[in-house]
Tab-separated table of C-alpha atoms and ligand atoms in Angstrom:
chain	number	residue	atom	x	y	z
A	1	UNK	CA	50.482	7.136	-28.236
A	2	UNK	CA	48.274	5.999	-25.368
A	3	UNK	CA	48.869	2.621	-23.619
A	4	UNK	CA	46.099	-0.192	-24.272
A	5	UNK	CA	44.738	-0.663	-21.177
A	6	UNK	CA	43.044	-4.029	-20.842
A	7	UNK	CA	40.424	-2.349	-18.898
A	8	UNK	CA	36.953	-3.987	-19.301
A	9	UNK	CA	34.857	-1.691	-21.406
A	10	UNK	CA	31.830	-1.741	-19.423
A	11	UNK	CA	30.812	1.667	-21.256
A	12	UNK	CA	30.222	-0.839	-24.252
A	13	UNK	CA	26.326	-1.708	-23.488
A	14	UNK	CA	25.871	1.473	-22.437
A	15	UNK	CA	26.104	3.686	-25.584
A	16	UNK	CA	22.397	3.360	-26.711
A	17	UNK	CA	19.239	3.211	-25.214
A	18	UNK	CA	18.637	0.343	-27.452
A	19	UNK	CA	21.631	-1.167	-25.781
A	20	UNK	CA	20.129	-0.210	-22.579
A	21	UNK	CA	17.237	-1.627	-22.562
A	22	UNK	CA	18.443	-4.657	-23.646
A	23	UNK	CA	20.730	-5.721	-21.018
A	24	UNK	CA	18.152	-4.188	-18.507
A	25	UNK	CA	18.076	-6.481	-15.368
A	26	UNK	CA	14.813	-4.788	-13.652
A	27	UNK	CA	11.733	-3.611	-15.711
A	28	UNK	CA	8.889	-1.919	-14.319
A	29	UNK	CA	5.579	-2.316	-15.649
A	30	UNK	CA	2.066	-0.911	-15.043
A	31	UNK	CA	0.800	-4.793	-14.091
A	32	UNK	CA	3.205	-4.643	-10.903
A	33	UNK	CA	1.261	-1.219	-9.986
A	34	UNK	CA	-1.527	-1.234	-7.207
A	35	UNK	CA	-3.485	2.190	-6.827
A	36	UNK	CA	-4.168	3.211	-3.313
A	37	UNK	CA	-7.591	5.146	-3.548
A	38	UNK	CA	-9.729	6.804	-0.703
A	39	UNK	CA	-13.155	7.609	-0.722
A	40	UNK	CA	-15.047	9.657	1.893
A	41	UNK	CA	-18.483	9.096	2.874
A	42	UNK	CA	-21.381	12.243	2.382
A	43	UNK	CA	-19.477	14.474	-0.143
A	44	UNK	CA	-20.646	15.474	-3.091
A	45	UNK	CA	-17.529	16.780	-4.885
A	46	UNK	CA	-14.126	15.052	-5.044
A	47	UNK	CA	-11.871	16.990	-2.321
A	48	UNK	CA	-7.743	17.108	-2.571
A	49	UNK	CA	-5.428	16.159	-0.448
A	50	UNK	CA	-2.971	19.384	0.398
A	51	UNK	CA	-0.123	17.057	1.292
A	52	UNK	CA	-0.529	14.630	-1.404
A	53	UNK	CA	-0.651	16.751	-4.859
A	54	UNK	CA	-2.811	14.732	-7.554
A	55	UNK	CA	-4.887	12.487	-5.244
A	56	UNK	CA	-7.781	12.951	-4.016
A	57	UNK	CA	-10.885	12.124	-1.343
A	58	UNK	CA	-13.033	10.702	-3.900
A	59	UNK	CA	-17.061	10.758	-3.822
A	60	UNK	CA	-18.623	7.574	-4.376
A	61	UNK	CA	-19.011	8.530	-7.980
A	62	UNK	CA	-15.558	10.006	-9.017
A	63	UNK	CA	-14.152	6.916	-7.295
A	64	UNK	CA	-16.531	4.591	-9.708
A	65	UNK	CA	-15.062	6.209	-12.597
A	66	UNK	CA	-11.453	6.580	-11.804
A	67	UNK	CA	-11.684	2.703	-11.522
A	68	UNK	CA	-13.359	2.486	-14.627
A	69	UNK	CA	-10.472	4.473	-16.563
A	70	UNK	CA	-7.524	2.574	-14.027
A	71	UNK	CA	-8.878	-0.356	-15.561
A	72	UNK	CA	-9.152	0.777	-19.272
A	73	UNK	CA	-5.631	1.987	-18.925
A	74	UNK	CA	-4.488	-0.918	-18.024
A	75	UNK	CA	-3.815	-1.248	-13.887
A	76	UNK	CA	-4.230	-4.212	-12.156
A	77	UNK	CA	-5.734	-3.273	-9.428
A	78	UNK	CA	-6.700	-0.858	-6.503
A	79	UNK	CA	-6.408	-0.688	-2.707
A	80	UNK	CA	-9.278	1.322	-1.331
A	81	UNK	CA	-8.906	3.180	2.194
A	82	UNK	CA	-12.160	4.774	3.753
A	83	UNK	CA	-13.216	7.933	5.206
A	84	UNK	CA	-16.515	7.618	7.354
A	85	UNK	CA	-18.848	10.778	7.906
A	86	UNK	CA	-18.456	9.197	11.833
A	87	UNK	CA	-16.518	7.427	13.918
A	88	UNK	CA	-16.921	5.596	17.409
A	89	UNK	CA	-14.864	4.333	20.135
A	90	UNK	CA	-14.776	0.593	18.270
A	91	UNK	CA	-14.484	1.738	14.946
A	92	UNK	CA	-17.347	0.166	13.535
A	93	UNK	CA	-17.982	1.630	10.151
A	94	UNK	CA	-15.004	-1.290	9.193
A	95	UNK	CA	-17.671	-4.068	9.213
A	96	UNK	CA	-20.757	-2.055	9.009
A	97	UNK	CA	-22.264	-3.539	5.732
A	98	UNK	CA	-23.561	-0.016	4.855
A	99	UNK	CA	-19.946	1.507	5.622
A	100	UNK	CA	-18.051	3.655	3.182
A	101	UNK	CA	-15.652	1.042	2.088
A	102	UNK	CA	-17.819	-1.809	1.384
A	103	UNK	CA	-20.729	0.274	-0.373
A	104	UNK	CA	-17.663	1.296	-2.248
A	105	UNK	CA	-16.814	-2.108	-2.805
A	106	UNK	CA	-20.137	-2.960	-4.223
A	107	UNK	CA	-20.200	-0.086	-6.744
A	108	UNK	CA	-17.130	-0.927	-8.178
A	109	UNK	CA	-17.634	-4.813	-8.465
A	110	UNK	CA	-20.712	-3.582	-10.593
A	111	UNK	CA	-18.604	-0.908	-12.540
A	112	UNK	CA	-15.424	-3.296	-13.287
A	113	UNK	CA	-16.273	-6.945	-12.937
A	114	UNK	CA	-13.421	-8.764	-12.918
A	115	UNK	CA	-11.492	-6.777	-15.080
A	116	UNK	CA	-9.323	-5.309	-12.101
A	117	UNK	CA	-8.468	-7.019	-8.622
A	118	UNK	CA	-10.289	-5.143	-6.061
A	119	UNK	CA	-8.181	-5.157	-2.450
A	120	UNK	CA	-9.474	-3.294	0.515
A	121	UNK	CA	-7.561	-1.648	3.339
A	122	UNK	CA	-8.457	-3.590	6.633
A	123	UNK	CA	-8.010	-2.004	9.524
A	124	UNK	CA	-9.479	0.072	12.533
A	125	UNK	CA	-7.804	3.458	12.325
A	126	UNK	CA	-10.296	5.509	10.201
A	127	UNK	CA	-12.476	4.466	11.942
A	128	UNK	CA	-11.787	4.931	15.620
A	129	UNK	CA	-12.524	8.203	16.835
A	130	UNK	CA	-9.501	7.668	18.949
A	131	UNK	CA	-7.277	7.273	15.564
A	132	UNK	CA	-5.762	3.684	16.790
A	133	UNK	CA	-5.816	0.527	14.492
A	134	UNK	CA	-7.592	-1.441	17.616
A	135	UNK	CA	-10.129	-1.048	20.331
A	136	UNK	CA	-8.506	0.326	23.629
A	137	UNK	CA	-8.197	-0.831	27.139
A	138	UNK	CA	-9.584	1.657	30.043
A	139	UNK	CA	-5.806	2.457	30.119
A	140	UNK	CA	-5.712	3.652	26.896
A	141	UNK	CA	-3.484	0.539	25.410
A	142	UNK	CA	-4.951	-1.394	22.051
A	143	UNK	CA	-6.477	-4.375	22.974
A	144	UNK	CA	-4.930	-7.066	20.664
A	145	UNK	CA	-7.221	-10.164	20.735
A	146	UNK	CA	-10.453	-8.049	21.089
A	147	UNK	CA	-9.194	-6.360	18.124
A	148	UNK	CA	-8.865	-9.020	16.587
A	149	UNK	CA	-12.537	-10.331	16.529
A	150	UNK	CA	-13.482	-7.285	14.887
A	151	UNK	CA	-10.617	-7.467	11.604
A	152	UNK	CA	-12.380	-10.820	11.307
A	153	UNK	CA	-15.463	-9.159	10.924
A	154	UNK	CA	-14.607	-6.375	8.868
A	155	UNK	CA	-12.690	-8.941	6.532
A	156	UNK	CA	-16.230	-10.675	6.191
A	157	UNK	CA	-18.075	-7.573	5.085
A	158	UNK	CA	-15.386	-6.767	2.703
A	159	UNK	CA	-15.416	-9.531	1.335
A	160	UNK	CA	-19.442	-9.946	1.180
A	161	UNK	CA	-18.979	-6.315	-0.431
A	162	UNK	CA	-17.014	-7.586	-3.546
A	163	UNK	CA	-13.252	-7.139	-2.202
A	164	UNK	CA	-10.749	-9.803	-4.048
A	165	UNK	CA	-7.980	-8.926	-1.375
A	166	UNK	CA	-8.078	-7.999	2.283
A	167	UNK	CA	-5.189	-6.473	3.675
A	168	UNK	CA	-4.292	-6.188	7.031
A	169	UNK	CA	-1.995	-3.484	8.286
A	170	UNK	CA	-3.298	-3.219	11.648
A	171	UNK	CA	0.337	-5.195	12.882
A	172	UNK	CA	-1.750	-7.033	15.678
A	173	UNK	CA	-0.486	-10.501	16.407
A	174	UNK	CA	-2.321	-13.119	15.184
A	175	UNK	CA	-3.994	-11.124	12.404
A	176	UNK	CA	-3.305	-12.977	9.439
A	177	UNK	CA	-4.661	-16.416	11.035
A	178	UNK	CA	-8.129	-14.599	12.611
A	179	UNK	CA	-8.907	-13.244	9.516
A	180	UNK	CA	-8.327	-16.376	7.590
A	181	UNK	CA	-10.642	-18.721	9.994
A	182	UNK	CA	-13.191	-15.641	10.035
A	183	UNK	CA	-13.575	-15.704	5.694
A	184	UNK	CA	-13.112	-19.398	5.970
A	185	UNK	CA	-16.184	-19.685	8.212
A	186	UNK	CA	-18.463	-17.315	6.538
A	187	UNK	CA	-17.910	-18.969	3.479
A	188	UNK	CA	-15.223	-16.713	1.533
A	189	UNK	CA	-12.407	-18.831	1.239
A	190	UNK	CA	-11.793	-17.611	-2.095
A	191	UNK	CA	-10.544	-13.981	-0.672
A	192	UNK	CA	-7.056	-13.772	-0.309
A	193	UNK	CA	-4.518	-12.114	2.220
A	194	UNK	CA	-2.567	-9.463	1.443
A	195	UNK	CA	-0.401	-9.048	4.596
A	196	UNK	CA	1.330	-5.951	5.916
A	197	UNK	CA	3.473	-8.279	7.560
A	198	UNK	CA	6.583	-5.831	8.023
A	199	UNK	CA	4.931	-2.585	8.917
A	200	UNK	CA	7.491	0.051	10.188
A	201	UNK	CA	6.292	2.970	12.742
A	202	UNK	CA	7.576	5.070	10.097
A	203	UNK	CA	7.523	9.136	9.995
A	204	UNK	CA	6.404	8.462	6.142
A	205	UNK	CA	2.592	8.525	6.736
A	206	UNK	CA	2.133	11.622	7.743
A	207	UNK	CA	-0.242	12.688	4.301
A	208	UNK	CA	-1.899	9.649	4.318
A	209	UNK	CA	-3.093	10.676	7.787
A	210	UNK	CA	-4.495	13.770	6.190
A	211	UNK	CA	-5.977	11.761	3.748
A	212	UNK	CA	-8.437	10.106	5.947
A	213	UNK	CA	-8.888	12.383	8.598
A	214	UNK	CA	-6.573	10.243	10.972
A	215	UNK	CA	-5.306	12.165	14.434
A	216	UNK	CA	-4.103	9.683	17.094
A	217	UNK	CA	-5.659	10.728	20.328
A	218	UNK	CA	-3.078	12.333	23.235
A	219	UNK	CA	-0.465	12.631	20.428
A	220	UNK	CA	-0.066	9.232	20.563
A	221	UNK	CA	1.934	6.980	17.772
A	222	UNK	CA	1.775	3.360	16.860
A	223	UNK	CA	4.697	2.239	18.401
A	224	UNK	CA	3.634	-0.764	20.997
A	225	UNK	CA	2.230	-2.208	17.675
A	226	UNK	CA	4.005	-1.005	14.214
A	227	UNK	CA	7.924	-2.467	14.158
A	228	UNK	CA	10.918	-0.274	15.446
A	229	UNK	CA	13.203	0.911	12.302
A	230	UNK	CA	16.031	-0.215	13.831
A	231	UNK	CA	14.717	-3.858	13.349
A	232	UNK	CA	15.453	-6.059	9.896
A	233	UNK	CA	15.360	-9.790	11.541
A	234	UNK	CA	12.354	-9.179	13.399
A	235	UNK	CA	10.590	-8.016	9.993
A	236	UNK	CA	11.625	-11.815	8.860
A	237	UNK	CA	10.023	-13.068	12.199
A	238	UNK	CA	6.734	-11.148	11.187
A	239	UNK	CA	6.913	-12.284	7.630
A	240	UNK	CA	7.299	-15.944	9.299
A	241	UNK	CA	4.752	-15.625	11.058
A	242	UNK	CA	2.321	-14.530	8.474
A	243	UNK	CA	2.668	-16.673	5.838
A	244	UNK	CA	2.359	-19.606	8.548
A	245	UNK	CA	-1.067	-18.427	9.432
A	246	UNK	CA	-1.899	-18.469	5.202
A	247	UNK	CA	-1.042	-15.051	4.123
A	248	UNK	CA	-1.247	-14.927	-0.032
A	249	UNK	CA	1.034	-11.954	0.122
A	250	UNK	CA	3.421	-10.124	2.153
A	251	UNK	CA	4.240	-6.576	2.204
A	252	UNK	CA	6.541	-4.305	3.514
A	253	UNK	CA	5.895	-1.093	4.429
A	254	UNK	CA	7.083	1.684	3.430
A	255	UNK	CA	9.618	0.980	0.796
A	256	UNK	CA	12.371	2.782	0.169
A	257	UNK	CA	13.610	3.313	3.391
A	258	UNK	CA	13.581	-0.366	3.482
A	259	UNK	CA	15.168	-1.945	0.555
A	260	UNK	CA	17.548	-4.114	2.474
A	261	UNK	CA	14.018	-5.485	4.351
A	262	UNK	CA	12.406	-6.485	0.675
A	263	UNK	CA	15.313	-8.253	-0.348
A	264	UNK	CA	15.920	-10.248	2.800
A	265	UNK	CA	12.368	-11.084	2.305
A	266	UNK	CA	12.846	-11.877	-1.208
A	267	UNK	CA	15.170	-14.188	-0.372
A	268	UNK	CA	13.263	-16.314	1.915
A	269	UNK	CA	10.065	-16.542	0.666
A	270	UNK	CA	8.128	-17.732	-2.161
A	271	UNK	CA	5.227	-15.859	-2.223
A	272	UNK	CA	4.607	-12.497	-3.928
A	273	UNK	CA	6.471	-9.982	-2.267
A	274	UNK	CA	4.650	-6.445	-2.087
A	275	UNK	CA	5.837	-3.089	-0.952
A	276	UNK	CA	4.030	0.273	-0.606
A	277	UNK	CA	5.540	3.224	-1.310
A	278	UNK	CA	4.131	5.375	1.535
A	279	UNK	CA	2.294	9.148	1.352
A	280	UNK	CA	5.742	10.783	2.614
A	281	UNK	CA	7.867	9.389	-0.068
A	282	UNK	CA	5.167	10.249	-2.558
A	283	UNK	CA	5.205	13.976	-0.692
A	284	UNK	CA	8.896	14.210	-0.991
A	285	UNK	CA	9.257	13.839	-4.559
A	286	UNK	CA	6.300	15.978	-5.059
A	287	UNK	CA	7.270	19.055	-3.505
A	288	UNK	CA	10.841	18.650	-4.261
A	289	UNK	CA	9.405	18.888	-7.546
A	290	UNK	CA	6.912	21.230	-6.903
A	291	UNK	CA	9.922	23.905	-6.427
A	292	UNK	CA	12.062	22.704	-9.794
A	293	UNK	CA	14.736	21.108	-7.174
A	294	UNK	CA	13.942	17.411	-8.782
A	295	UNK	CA	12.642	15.641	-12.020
A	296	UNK	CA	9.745	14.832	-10.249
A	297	UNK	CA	8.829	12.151	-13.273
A	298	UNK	CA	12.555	11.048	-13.197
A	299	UNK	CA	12.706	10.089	-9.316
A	300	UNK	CA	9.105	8.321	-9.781
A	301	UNK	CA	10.901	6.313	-12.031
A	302	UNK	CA	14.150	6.028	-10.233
A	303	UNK	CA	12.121	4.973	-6.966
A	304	UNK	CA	9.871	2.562	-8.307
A	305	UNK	CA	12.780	0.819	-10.655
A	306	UNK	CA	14.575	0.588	-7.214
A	307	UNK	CA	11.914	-1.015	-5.123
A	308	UNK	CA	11.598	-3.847	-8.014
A	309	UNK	CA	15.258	-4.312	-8.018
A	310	UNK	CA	15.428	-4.790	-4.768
A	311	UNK	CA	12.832	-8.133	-4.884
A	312	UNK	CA	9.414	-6.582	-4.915
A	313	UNK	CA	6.794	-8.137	-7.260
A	314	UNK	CA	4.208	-5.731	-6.895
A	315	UNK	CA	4.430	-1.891	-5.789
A	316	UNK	CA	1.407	0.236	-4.145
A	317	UNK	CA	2.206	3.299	-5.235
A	318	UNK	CA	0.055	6.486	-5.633
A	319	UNK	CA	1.838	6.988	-9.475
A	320	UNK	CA	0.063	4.247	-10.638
A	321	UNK	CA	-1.859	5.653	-13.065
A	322	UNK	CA	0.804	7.848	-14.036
A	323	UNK	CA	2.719	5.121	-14.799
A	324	UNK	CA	-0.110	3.395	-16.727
A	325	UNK	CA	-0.776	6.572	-19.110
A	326	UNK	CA	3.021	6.923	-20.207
A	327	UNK	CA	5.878	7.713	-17.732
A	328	UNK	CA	8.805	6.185	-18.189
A	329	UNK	CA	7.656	4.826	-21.858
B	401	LIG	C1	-3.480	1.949	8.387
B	401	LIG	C2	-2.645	2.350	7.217
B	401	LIG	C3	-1.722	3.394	7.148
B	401	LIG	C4	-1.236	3.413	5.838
B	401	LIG	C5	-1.836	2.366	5.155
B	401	LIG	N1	-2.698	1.707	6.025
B	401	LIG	C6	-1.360	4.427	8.158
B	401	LIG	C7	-0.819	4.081	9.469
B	401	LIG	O1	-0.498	2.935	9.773
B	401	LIG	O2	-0.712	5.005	10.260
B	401	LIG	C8	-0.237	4.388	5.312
B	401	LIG	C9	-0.161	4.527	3.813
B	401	LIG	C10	0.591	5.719	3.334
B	401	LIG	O3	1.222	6.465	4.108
B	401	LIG	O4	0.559	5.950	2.118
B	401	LIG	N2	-4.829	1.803	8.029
């Protein structure tokens, strides 16, 4: 005879996935999911990306109609990061109306209406031929405020191109509130911000540099501008700061290195809460299961369930569409 144990049977709602998904605290669902999409100007044939297995450069074309079937499956919306056939000291295909991105812009506002929420990438970087997300000093240090004056002008085209969202993830102070007085003045105070408030210097992006042609001049990195990992309270200080100057949306970037920053976010503010769920975590899982070491569909899962948990509303992530055509249903 065994003794009774009055143990607490938590094995109880457990048994069945019925059970399971019952008592289920965090769902994921495609219309949390944001596609990050590039396109690269003067191709003619949609090129991969060695270090990011299923995405691709797209042509203006193949991007039209991946958008077209994102939307018919079901996804809310796209970020879309540019790859410009040139690029010049001040980075100026980011507000040239003809530029990659907002040409790009305009196609797709034709192809998709407002069935899908159309955000754009704002920044310098793949642009510059020097690979920063600014203009430079003669001593080779990014200019903040001079940057500055150009965001606000490539948040204008973007927005004259079609784009729903701008997003920032340049990290230059003051961002948020030149951007918002630059839309406001031209008339677009209808586009909202989409901060990268808490933007790590992570290792993470390393595909995503590959995937628009991105090599920081002198071996240089981002770190007099992107936040130290070390750092959580600081990442609230940035968030602060943002929504003072009238971000929509805050993000923090990457994700799941930085659960503990999302939910101290969570906590404090009100707003949607994004995170992005960098090329190198993407990478990871992908080679990992590339070689039959991982589930590859079962750590996409795992990962994005995780990033929800921890407070996120709203996830890029380049499984998106996977998501959106069955996994995890
Ligand atoms: C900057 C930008 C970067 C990413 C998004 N916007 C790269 C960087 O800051 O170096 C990274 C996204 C990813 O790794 O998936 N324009």
């Amino acid at each position: 005879m065994r003794a009774a144990f009055p143990a607490r049977r938590m094995r109880r709602l457990r048994r069945t996935p019925a059970l399971r998904r019952l008592v289920a605290e965090t769902r994921l669902s495609v219309d949390d999911l944001v596609a990050p999409l590039f396109v690269r100007e003067g191709i003619d044939e949609p090129r991969p990306i060695s270090s990011l297995p299923g995405v691709v450069q797209h042509t203006r074309e193949s991007l039209r109609k991946e958008v077209a079937e994102l939307a018919d499956l079901g996804v809310p919306a796209v970020i879309i990061f540019g790859v410009p056939a040139t690029k010049d000291a001040e980075g100026s295909g980011a507000w040239d109306p003809d530029g990659i991105v907002q040409v790009a812009l305009r196609d797709l506002r034709d192809e998709v209406g407002d069935r899908l929420v159309l955000m754009a990438d704002l920044c310098l970087d793949e642009y510059t031929d020097h690979g920063h997300c600014g203009v430079l000093r003669p001593d080779g240090t990014v200019d903040n405020d001079a940057t500055l004056e150009r965001y606000a002008a490539a948040a204008v085209a973007q927005a004259e191109a079609g784009a729903d969202v701008v997003a920032p993830s340049g990290m230059m102070d003051g961002q948020v509130a030149a951007i918002r007085t630059g839309l406001d003045g031209a008339g677009h105070g209808e586009t909202a911000i989409l901060a990268y408030a808490a933007k790590y210097a992570s290792a993470l992006y390393g595909p995503f540099r590959e995937a628009v042609d991105v090599t920081i001049a002198g071996g240089g990195d981002r770190k007099a501008y992107q936040q130290d990992p070390a750092n959580r309270r600081e990442a609230l200080e940035e968030v602060r700061l943002d929504v003072a100057e009238g971000a929509d949306l805050v993000m923090v970037k990457p994700a799941l290195a930085y659960l503990d920053v999302i939910a101290a976010v969570r906590d404090r503010v009100d707003l949607p809460v994004a995170a992005y769920h960098v090329s190198g975590e993407y990478a990871m899982v992908a080679a990992a299961a590339e070689r039959g070491w991982i589930d590859g569909d079962a750590v996409a899962l795992e990962h994005l369930t995780a990033i929800r948990r921890a407070g996120a509303d709203v996830i890029l992530t380049y499984w998106a569409r996977a998501v959106a055509e069955g996994l995890g249903s």
